[in-house]
Amino acid sequence: MEGAGHLSSLPRRVDLCLAWNWEHDAAVVGVLERGCLDRGVELLQVTPENLDVVVALLESDQLEFSVLFDRASDVDARFLPLVEWARRRGCRQINAHDRAVASRNKASMHLECIAAGLHTPHTIILPSVVEQERVPALDLSAMGDRFCVKPAHGGGGEGVIRHARTLQDVESARNLFPQDRYLVQSWVVPAQLDGRPAWFRVLYCAGDVHPCWWDPGTHIYEPLTDEEQDRHNVGGLRGVAHVIAWACGLDLFSTEIART
């Protein structure tokens, strides 16, 4: 997080405030920093190292910003004063806090996607262990001989059981995060397109859609060319992304889409 704390050289009002605290964001923060520099956009990075100073400057009217991009308050409540300050001032928020919090719940978003008319894997949503220690006998026959069990919150595959086969596997998974609801989902087998799985990671950014090939095993992205979209008839990826954006209300997100 080097370079995030040089406050003395900043003007009283900056264009964009970026709050971040995850080390894996460092690379994309560097890209954003260079993009702002090229465009004459004044960027303020707020990290755990300078958070208290920034909040004090904001509250004393010695500093203000126009736009907030919050990548931290979901896991660190100390960043919430930034969100509240932006709310009071009517600042533009990229991925507004309330929408971002709601969208992180995979259980509720699954239902929102269904309501929006999107095709989703067959799913059973279970209460947390805290709410119900043991679930009644589930009919898992519709799931086939292999299915996926995942917590409603979190990312990066944390807590996800990819090769579940029995009710015991479901119960074991639920105990990994007993405070969270769980989704039991049928296993998705993608079609093959030119020898590669028809599994895509689609990036949505303020109305622009960038489809990529996606390997769920390696997590490697590769841009999907216009020619490939036409040849494989996957132009509908863009429409799906726009529907998801309408359902969740986010400005910036990625989503996995597979053709079975």
C-alpha atoms as a printed R data frame, in Angstrom:
    type eleno elety resid chain resno       x       y       z
1   ATOM     1    CA   MET     A     1   0.000   0.000   0.000
2   ATOM     2    CA   GLU     A     2   2.960   2.228  -0.631
3   ATOM     3    CA   GLY     A     3   2.148   5.709  -1.752
4   ATOM     4    CA   ALA     A     4  -1.277   5.825  -0.122
5   ATOM     5    CA   GLY     A     5  -0.425   8.241   2.645
6   ATOM     6    CA   HIS     A     6   0.989  11.380   0.980
7   ATOM     7    CA   LEU     A     7  -1.695  13.788   2.162
8   ATOM     8    CA   SER     A     8   0.357  16.947   2.539
9   ATOM     9    CA   SER     A     9   0.646  17.464  -1.234
10  ATOM    10    CA   LEU     A    10  -3.063  16.961  -1.935
11  ATOM    11    CA   PRO     A    11  -5.371  19.893  -2.691
12  ATOM    12    CA   ARG     A    12  -8.264  20.537  -0.331
13  ATOM    13    CA   ARG     A    13 -10.668  18.900  -2.779
14  ATOM    14    CA   VAL     A    14  -9.796  15.707  -4.675
15  ATOM    15    CA   ASP     A    15 -11.719  14.057  -7.483
16  ATOM    16    CA   LEU     A    16 -11.719  10.399  -6.471
17  ATOM    17    CA   CYS     A    17 -11.332   8.735  -3.085
18  ATOM    18    CA   LEU     A    18 -10.394   5.059  -3.242
19  ATOM    19    CA   ALA     A    19 -10.718   3.141   0.026
20  ATOM    20    CA   TRP     A    20  -8.936  -0.218  -0.052
21  ATOM    21    CA   ASN     A    21  -7.372  -2.661   2.378
22  ATOM    22    CA   TRP     A    22  -6.877  -5.937   0.473
23  ATOM    23    CA   GLU     A    23  -3.328  -6.696  -0.640
24  ATOM    24    CA   HIS     A    24  -4.579  -8.419  -3.799
25  ATOM    25    CA   ASP     A    25  -6.075  -5.109  -4.969
26  ATOM    26    CA   ALA     A    26  -2.587  -3.587  -5.247
27  ATOM    27    CA   ALA     A    27  -2.115  -4.362  -8.951
28  ATOM    28    CA   VAL     A    28  -5.427  -2.886 -10.080
29  ATOM    29    CA   VAL     A    29  -4.912   0.100  -7.781
30  ATOM    30    CA   GLY     A    30  -1.664   0.729  -9.644
31  ATOM    31    CA   VAL     A    31  -3.531   0.672 -12.966
32  ATOM    32    CA   LEU     A    32  -6.142   3.076 -11.603
33  ATOM    33    CA   GLU     A    33  -3.455   5.370 -10.233
34  ATOM    34    CA   ARG     A    34  -1.726   5.589 -13.631
35  ATOM    35    CA   GLY     A    35  -5.070   6.145 -15.390
36  ATOM    36    CA   CYS     A    36  -5.929   9.021 -13.056
37  ATOM    37    CA   LEU     A    37  -2.499  10.557 -13.554
38  ATOM    38    CA   ASP     A    38  -2.838  10.393 -17.351
39  ATOM    39    CA   ARG     A    39  -6.246  12.088 -17.216
40  ATOM    40    CA   GLY     A    40  -5.461  14.743 -14.639
41  ATOM    41    CA   VAL     A    41  -7.744  13.154 -12.037
42  ATOM    42    CA   GLU     A    42  -6.688  13.769  -8.434
43  ATOM    43    CA   LEU     A    43  -6.748  10.428  -6.593
44  ATOM    44    CA   LEU     A    44  -6.785   9.972  -2.825
45  ATOM    45    CA   GLN     A    45  -6.006   6.462  -1.611
46  ATOM    46    CA   VAL     A    46  -7.296   5.653   1.854
47  ATOM    47    CA   THR     A    47  -5.828   2.585   3.560
48  ATOM    48    CA   PRO     A    48  -5.681   1.425   7.186
49  ATOM    49    CA   GLU     A    49  -2.409   3.349   7.486
50  ATOM    50    CA   ASN     A    50  -3.886   6.803   6.815
51  ATOM    51    CA   LEU     A    51  -7.585   6.226   7.516
52  ATOM    52    CA   ASP     A    52  -7.736   8.062  10.849
53  ATOM    53    CA   VAL     A    53  -5.946  11.114   9.457
54  ATOM    54    CA   VAL     A    54  -8.212  11.279   6.400
55  ATOM    55    CA   VAL     A    55 -11.384  10.978   8.481
56  ATOM    56    CA   ALA     A    56 -10.167  13.757  10.803
57  ATOM    57    CA   LEU     A    57  -9.428  16.022   7.826
58  ATOM    58    CA   LEU     A    58 -12.850  15.350   6.321
59  ATOM    59    CA   GLU     A    59 -14.682  16.011   9.569
60  ATOM    60    CA   SER     A    60 -12.785  19.285  10.064
61  ATOM    61    CA   ASP     A    61 -13.548  20.427   6.500
62  ATOM    62    CA   GLN     A    62  -9.857  20.492   5.583
63  ATOM    63    CA   LEU     A    63 -10.379  17.843   2.884
64  ATOM    64    CA   GLU     A    64 -13.212  16.703   0.636
65  ATOM    65    CA   PHE     A    65 -13.725  14.457  -2.369
66  ATOM    66    CA   SER     A    66 -16.243  14.250  -5.200
67  ATOM    67    CA   VAL     A    67 -16.500  10.489  -5.791
68  ATOM    68    CA   LEU     A    68 -16.007   7.517  -3.468
69  ATOM    69    CA   PHE     A    69 -14.983   4.023  -4.552
70  ATOM    70    CA   ASP     A    70 -15.183   1.929  -1.384
71  ATOM    71    CA   ARG     A    71 -13.348  -1.401  -1.439
72  ATOM    72    CA   ALA     A    72 -12.877  -1.742   2.304
73  ATOM    73    CA   SER     A    73 -15.879  -1.090   4.558
74  ATOM    74    CA   ASP     A    74 -17.479  -4.484   3.850
75  ATOM    75    CA   VAL     A    75 -14.748  -6.184   5.882
76  ATOM    76    CA   ASP     A    76 -13.534  -3.308   8.072
77  ATOM    77    CA   ALA     A    77 -16.149  -1.146   9.790
78  ATOM    78    CA   ARG     A    78 -13.510   1.509  10.533
79  ATOM    79    CA   PHE     A    79 -13.983   2.703   6.921
80  ATOM    80    CA   LEU     A    80 -17.698   3.379   7.378
81  ATOM    81    CA   PRO     A    81 -17.147   7.058   8.331
82  ATOM    82    CA   LEU     A    82 -15.984   7.606   4.736
83  ATOM    83    CA   VAL     A    83 -19.242   6.123   3.466
84  ATOM    84    CA   GLU     A    84 -21.297   8.203   5.886
85  ATOM    85    CA   TRP     A    85 -19.402  11.394   4.985
86  ATOM    86    CA   ALA     A    86 -20.035  10.729   1.275
87  ATOM    87    CA   ARG     A    87 -23.716  10.067   1.980
88  ATOM    88    CA   ARG     A    88 -24.141  13.311   3.928
89  ATOM    89    CA   ARG     A    89 -22.433  15.322   1.219
90  ATOM    90    CA   GLY     A    90 -24.390  13.667  -1.601
91  ATOM    91    CA   CYS     A    91 -21.209  12.432  -3.260
92  ATOM    92    CA   ARG     A    92 -21.267  10.020  -6.151
93  ATOM    93    CA   GLN     A    93 -20.491   6.504  -4.921
94  ATOM    94    CA   ILE     A    94 -19.193   3.786  -7.225
95  ATOM    95    CA   ASN     A    95 -20.972   0.629  -6.054
96  ATOM    96    CA   ALA     A    96 -22.978   2.438  -3.394
97  ATOM    97    CA   HIS     A    97 -22.535   0.862   0.020
98  ATOM    98    CA   ASP     A    98 -26.090  -0.396   0.515
99  ATOM    99    CA   ARG     A    99 -26.210  -1.979  -2.928
100 ATOM   100    CA   ALA     A   100 -22.763  -3.493  -2.544
101 ATOM   101    CA   VAL     A   101 -23.700  -5.066   0.796
102 ATOM   102    CA   ALA     A   102 -26.912  -6.498  -0.652
103 ATOM   103    CA   SER     A   103 -25.194  -7.892  -3.737
104 ATOM   104    CA   ARG     A   104 -22.641  -9.816  -1.683
105 ATOM   105    CA   ASN     A   105 -25.414 -12.114  -0.448
106 ATOM   106    CA   LYS     A   106 -25.426 -14.924  -3.023
107 ATOM   107    CA   ALA     A   107 -28.668 -16.345  -1.636
108 ATOM   108    CA   SER     A   108 -30.676 -13.153  -2.129
109 ATOM   109    CA   MET     A   109 -28.967 -12.343  -5.439
110 ATOM   110    CA   HIS     A   110 -29.836 -15.813  -6.731
111 ATOM   111    CA   LEU     A   111 -33.500 -15.003  -6.164
112 ATOM   112    CA   GLU     A   112 -33.088 -11.546  -7.730
113 ATOM   113    CA   CYS     A   113 -31.570 -13.125 -10.846
114 ATOM   114    CA   ILE     A   114 -34.469 -15.573 -11.135
115 ATOM   115    CA   ALA     A   115 -36.945 -12.714 -10.740
116 ATOM   116    CA   ALA     A   116 -35.121 -10.854 -13.523
117 ATOM   117    CA   GLY     A   117 -35.653 -13.822 -15.842
118 ATOM   118    CA   LEU     A   118 -32.113 -15.197 -15.876
119 ATOM   119    CA   HIS     A   119 -31.321 -18.901 -16.117
120 ATOM   120    CA   THR     A   120 -29.653 -20.129 -12.923
121 ATOM   121    CA   PRO     A   121 -28.435 -23.524 -11.701
122 ATOM   122    CA   HIS     A   122 -30.970 -25.566  -9.727
123 ATOM   123    CA   THR     A   123 -30.409 -24.388  -6.147
124 ATOM   124    CA   ILE     A   124 -31.568 -25.126  -2.617
125 ATOM   125    CA   ILE     A   125 -31.011 -22.282  -0.130
126 ATOM   126    CA   LEU     A   126 -30.425 -23.431   3.440
127 ATOM   127    CA   PRO     A   127 -30.554 -21.485   6.724
128 ATOM   128    CA   SER     A   128 -27.401 -20.963   8.743
129 ATOM   129    CA   VAL     A   129 -26.397 -23.428  11.434
130 ATOM   130    CA   VAL     A   130 -27.156 -20.715  13.988
131 ATOM   131    CA   GLU     A   131 -30.710 -20.453  12.647
132 ATOM   132    CA   GLN     A   132 -31.210 -24.219  12.301
133 ATOM   133    CA   GLU     A   133 -28.535 -26.584  13.545
134 ATOM   134    CA   ARG     A   134 -29.634 -29.566  11.459
135 ATOM   135    CA   VAL     A   135 -31.495 -29.386   8.173
136 ATOM   136    CA   PRO     A   136 -34.264 -31.904   7.537
137 ATOM   137    CA   ALA     A   137 -33.647 -34.707   5.074
138 ATOM   138    CA   LEU     A   138 -33.134 -33.086   1.670
139 ATOM   139    CA   ASP     A   139 -34.115 -34.588  -1.633
140 ATOM   140    CA   LEU     A   140 -30.826 -34.205  -3.475
141 ATOM   141    CA   SER     A   141 -31.792 -36.435  -6.394
142 ATOM   142    CA   ALA     A   142 -32.288 -33.449  -8.720
143 ATOM   143    CA   MET     A   143 -28.690 -32.422  -8.060
144 ATOM   144    CA   GLY     A   144 -27.241 -35.514  -9.719
145 ATOM   145    CA   ASP     A   145 -24.276 -37.444  -8.393
146 ATOM   146    CA   ARG     A   146 -22.163 -34.303  -7.862
147 ATOM   147    CA   PHE     A   147 -23.057 -30.806  -6.741
148 ATOM   148    CA   CYS     A   148 -21.605 -27.625  -5.239
149 ATOM   149    CA   VAL     A   149 -22.126 -26.218  -1.739
150 ATOM   150    CA   LYS     A   150 -21.210 -22.582  -1.063
151 ATOM   151    CA   PRO     A   151 -21.725 -19.981   1.674
152 ATOM   152    CA   ALA     A   152 -23.942 -17.023   0.834
153 ATOM   153    CA   HIS     A   153 -21.086 -14.587   1.478
154 ATOM   154    CA   GLY     A   154 -17.399 -14.503   0.673
155 ATOM   155    CA   GLY     A   155 -15.363 -14.863  -2.482
156 ATOM   156    CA   GLY     A   156 -12.333 -16.461  -4.027
157 ATOM   157    CA   GLY     A   157 -13.773 -19.934  -3.483
158 ATOM   158    CA   GLU     A   158 -13.476 -19.715   0.303
159 ATOM   159    CA   GLY     A   159 -15.761 -22.256   1.965
160 ATOM   160    CA   VAL     A   160 -16.942 -23.710  -1.352
161 ATOM   161    CA   ILE     A   161 -17.242 -27.491  -1.604
162 ATOM   162    CA   ARG     A   162 -16.961 -28.295  -5.308
163 ATOM   163    CA   HIS     A   163 -17.380 -32.072  -5.212
164 ATOM   164    CA   ALA     A   164 -20.213 -32.650  -2.744
165 ATOM   165    CA   ARG     A   165 -22.182 -35.872  -3.130
166 ATOM   166    CA   THR     A   166 -24.064 -36.524   0.119
167 ATOM   167    CA   LEU     A   167 -26.119 -34.815   2.815
168 ATOM   168    CA   GLN     A   168 -23.134 -35.262   5.130
169 ATOM   169    CA   ASP     A   169 -21.056 -33.151   2.740
170 ATOM   170    CA   VAL     A   170 -23.730 -30.445   2.993
171 ATOM   171    CA   GLU     A   171 -23.719 -30.530   6.791
172 ATOM   172    CA   SER     A   172 -19.914 -30.410   6.908
173 ATOM   173    CA   ALA     A   173 -19.872 -27.385   4.609
174 ATOM   174    CA   ARG     A   174 -22.469 -25.507   6.691
175 ATOM   175    CA   ASN     A   175 -20.281 -25.840   9.766
176 ATOM   176    CA   LEU     A   176 -17.394 -24.032   8.075
177 ATOM   177    CA   PHE     A   177 -19.307 -20.740   8.398
178 ATOM   178    CA   PRO     A   178 -22.126 -21.440  10.894
179 ATOM   179    CA   GLN     A   179 -23.378 -17.835  10.815
180 ATOM   180    CA   ASP     A   180 -24.009 -17.891   7.071
181 ATOM   181    CA   ARG     A   181 -26.741 -19.280   4.858
182 ATOM   182    CA   TYR     A   182 -25.689 -21.853   2.274
183 ATOM   183    CA   LEU     A   183 -26.535 -22.651  -1.324
184 ATOM   184    CA   VAL     A   184 -26.626 -26.188  -2.652
185 ATOM   185    CA   GLN     A   185 -26.310 -25.965  -6.436
186 ATOM   186    CA   SER     A   186 -26.360 -28.466  -9.248
187 ATOM   187    CA   TRP     A   187 -22.999 -28.990 -10.923
188 ATOM   188    CA   VAL     A   188 -22.678 -27.028 -14.156
189 ATOM   189    CA   VAL     A   189 -21.065 -28.843 -17.075
190 ATOM   190    CA   PRO     A   190 -20.190 -26.320 -19.801
191 ATOM   191    CA   ALA     A   191 -20.317 -27.015 -23.511
192 ATOM   192    CA   GLN     A   192 -17.057 -27.118 -25.462
193 ATOM   193    CA   LEU     A   193 -16.204 -24.398 -27.974
194 ATOM   194    CA   ASP     A   194 -13.113 -25.041 -30.084
195 ATOM   195    CA   GLY     A   195 -11.811 -27.385 -27.407
196 ATOM   196    CA   ARG     A   196 -12.255 -25.012 -24.485
197 ATOM   197    CA   PRO     A   197 -15.070 -24.829 -21.913
198 ATOM   198    CA   ALA     A   198 -17.870 -22.347 -22.648
199 ATOM   199    CA   TRP     A   199 -17.336 -20.719 -19.277
200 ATOM   200    CA   PHE     A   200 -16.989 -16.964 -19.245
201 ATOM   201    CA   ARG     A   201 -16.076 -14.219 -16.819
202 ATOM   202    CA   VAL     A   202 -17.890 -11.068 -17.871
203 ATOM   203    CA   LEU     A   203 -16.791  -7.669 -16.566
204 ATOM   204    CA   TYR     A   204 -19.341  -4.862 -16.269
205 ATOM   205    CA   CYS     A   205 -18.070  -1.305 -15.872
206 ATOM   206    CA   ALA     A   206 -20.479   1.647 -15.936
207 ATOM   207    CA   GLY     A   207 -22.442   0.270 -18.869
208 ATOM   208    CA   ASP     A   208 -19.482  -1.189 -20.757
209 ATOM   209    CA   VAL     A   209 -19.316  -4.991 -20.935
210 ATOM   210    CA   HIS     A   210 -16.095  -6.946 -21.451
211 ATOM   211    CA   PRO     A   211 -16.589 -10.719 -21.950
212 ATOM   212    CA   CYS     A   212 -13.629 -12.989 -21.236
213 ATOM   213    CA   TRP     A   213 -12.912 -16.665 -21.491
214 ATOM   214    CA   TRP     A   214 -12.639 -18.003 -17.951
215 ATOM   215    CA   ASP     A   215 -11.015 -21.102 -16.567
216 ATOM   216    CA   PRO     A   216 -12.588 -21.861 -13.160
217 ATOM   217    CA   GLY     A   217  -9.640 -24.106 -12.353
218 ATOM   218    CA   THR     A   218  -6.800 -21.645 -13.007
219 ATOM   219    CA   HIS     A   219  -8.845 -18.419 -12.631
220 ATOM   220    CA   ILE     A   220  -7.149 -17.061 -15.748
221 ATOM   221    CA   TYR     A   221  -9.013 -14.488 -17.875
222 ATOM   222    CA   GLU     A   222  -8.572 -14.120 -21.638
223 ATOM   223    CA   PRO     A   223 -10.470 -11.475 -23.611
224 ATOM   224    CA   LEU     A   224 -13.167 -12.832 -25.914
225 ATOM   225    CA   THR     A   225 -12.701 -11.231 -29.330
226 ATOM   226    CA   ASP     A   226 -15.571  -9.845 -31.401
227 ATOM   227    CA   GLU     A   227 -14.851 -12.522 -34.004
228 ATOM   228    CA   GLU     A   228 -15.114 -15.261 -31.368
229 ATOM   229    CA   GLN     A   229 -18.373 -13.821 -30.056
230 ATOM   230    CA   ASP     A   230 -19.845 -13.905 -33.554
231 ATOM   231    CA   ARG     A   231 -18.475 -17.341 -34.413
232 ATOM   232    CA   HIS     A   232 -19.725 -18.951 -31.213
233 ATOM   233    CA   ASN     A   233 -22.959 -16.938 -31.072
234 ATOM   234    CA   VAL     A   234 -22.326 -15.703 -27.523
235 ATOM   235    CA   GLY     A   235 -23.248 -12.067 -28.043
236 ATOM   236    CA   GLY     A   236 -25.970 -12.633 -25.443
237 ATOM   237    CA   LEU     A   237 -23.331 -12.421 -22.708
238 ATOM   238    CA   ARG     A   238 -23.620  -8.640 -22.881
239 ATOM   239    CA   GLY     A   239 -27.380  -8.711 -22.434
240 ATOM   240    CA   VAL     A   240 -27.090 -10.998 -19.413
241 ATOM   241    CA   ALA     A   241 -24.568  -8.628 -17.819
242 ATOM   242    CA   HIS     A   242 -26.905  -5.666 -18.308
243 ATOM   243    CA   VAL     A   243 -29.787  -7.581 -16.712
244 ATOM   244    CA   ILE     A   244 -27.595  -8.424 -13.720
245 ATOM   245    CA   ALA     A   245 -26.574  -4.761 -13.451
246 ATOM   246    CA   TRP     A   246 -30.234  -3.788 -13.383
247 ATOM   247    CA   ALA     A   247 -30.949  -6.424 -10.709
248 ATOM   248    CA   CYS     A   248 -28.077  -5.534  -8.373
249 ATOM   249    CA   GLY     A   249 -27.670  -1.816  -9.060
250 ATOM   250    CA   LEU     A   250 -23.871  -1.972  -9.141
251 ATOM   251    CA   ASP     A   251 -21.625   0.146 -11.363
252 ATOM   252    CA   LEU     A   252 -18.736  -2.307 -11.438
253 ATOM   253    CA   PHE     A   253 -18.743  -6.077 -11.050
254 ATOM   254    CA   SER     A   254 -17.797  -9.371 -12.665
255 ATOM   255    CA   THR     A   255 -19.957 -12.430 -13.115
256 ATOM   256    CA   GLU     A   256 -19.492 -16.007 -14.261
257 ATOM   257    CA   ILE     A   257 -21.705 -17.186 -17.122
258 ATOM   258    CA   ALA     A   258 -21.615 -20.686 -18.603
259 ATOM   259    CA   ARG     A   259 -23.229 -22.223 -21.644
260 ATOM   260    CA   THR     A   260 -24.313 -25.762 -20.836
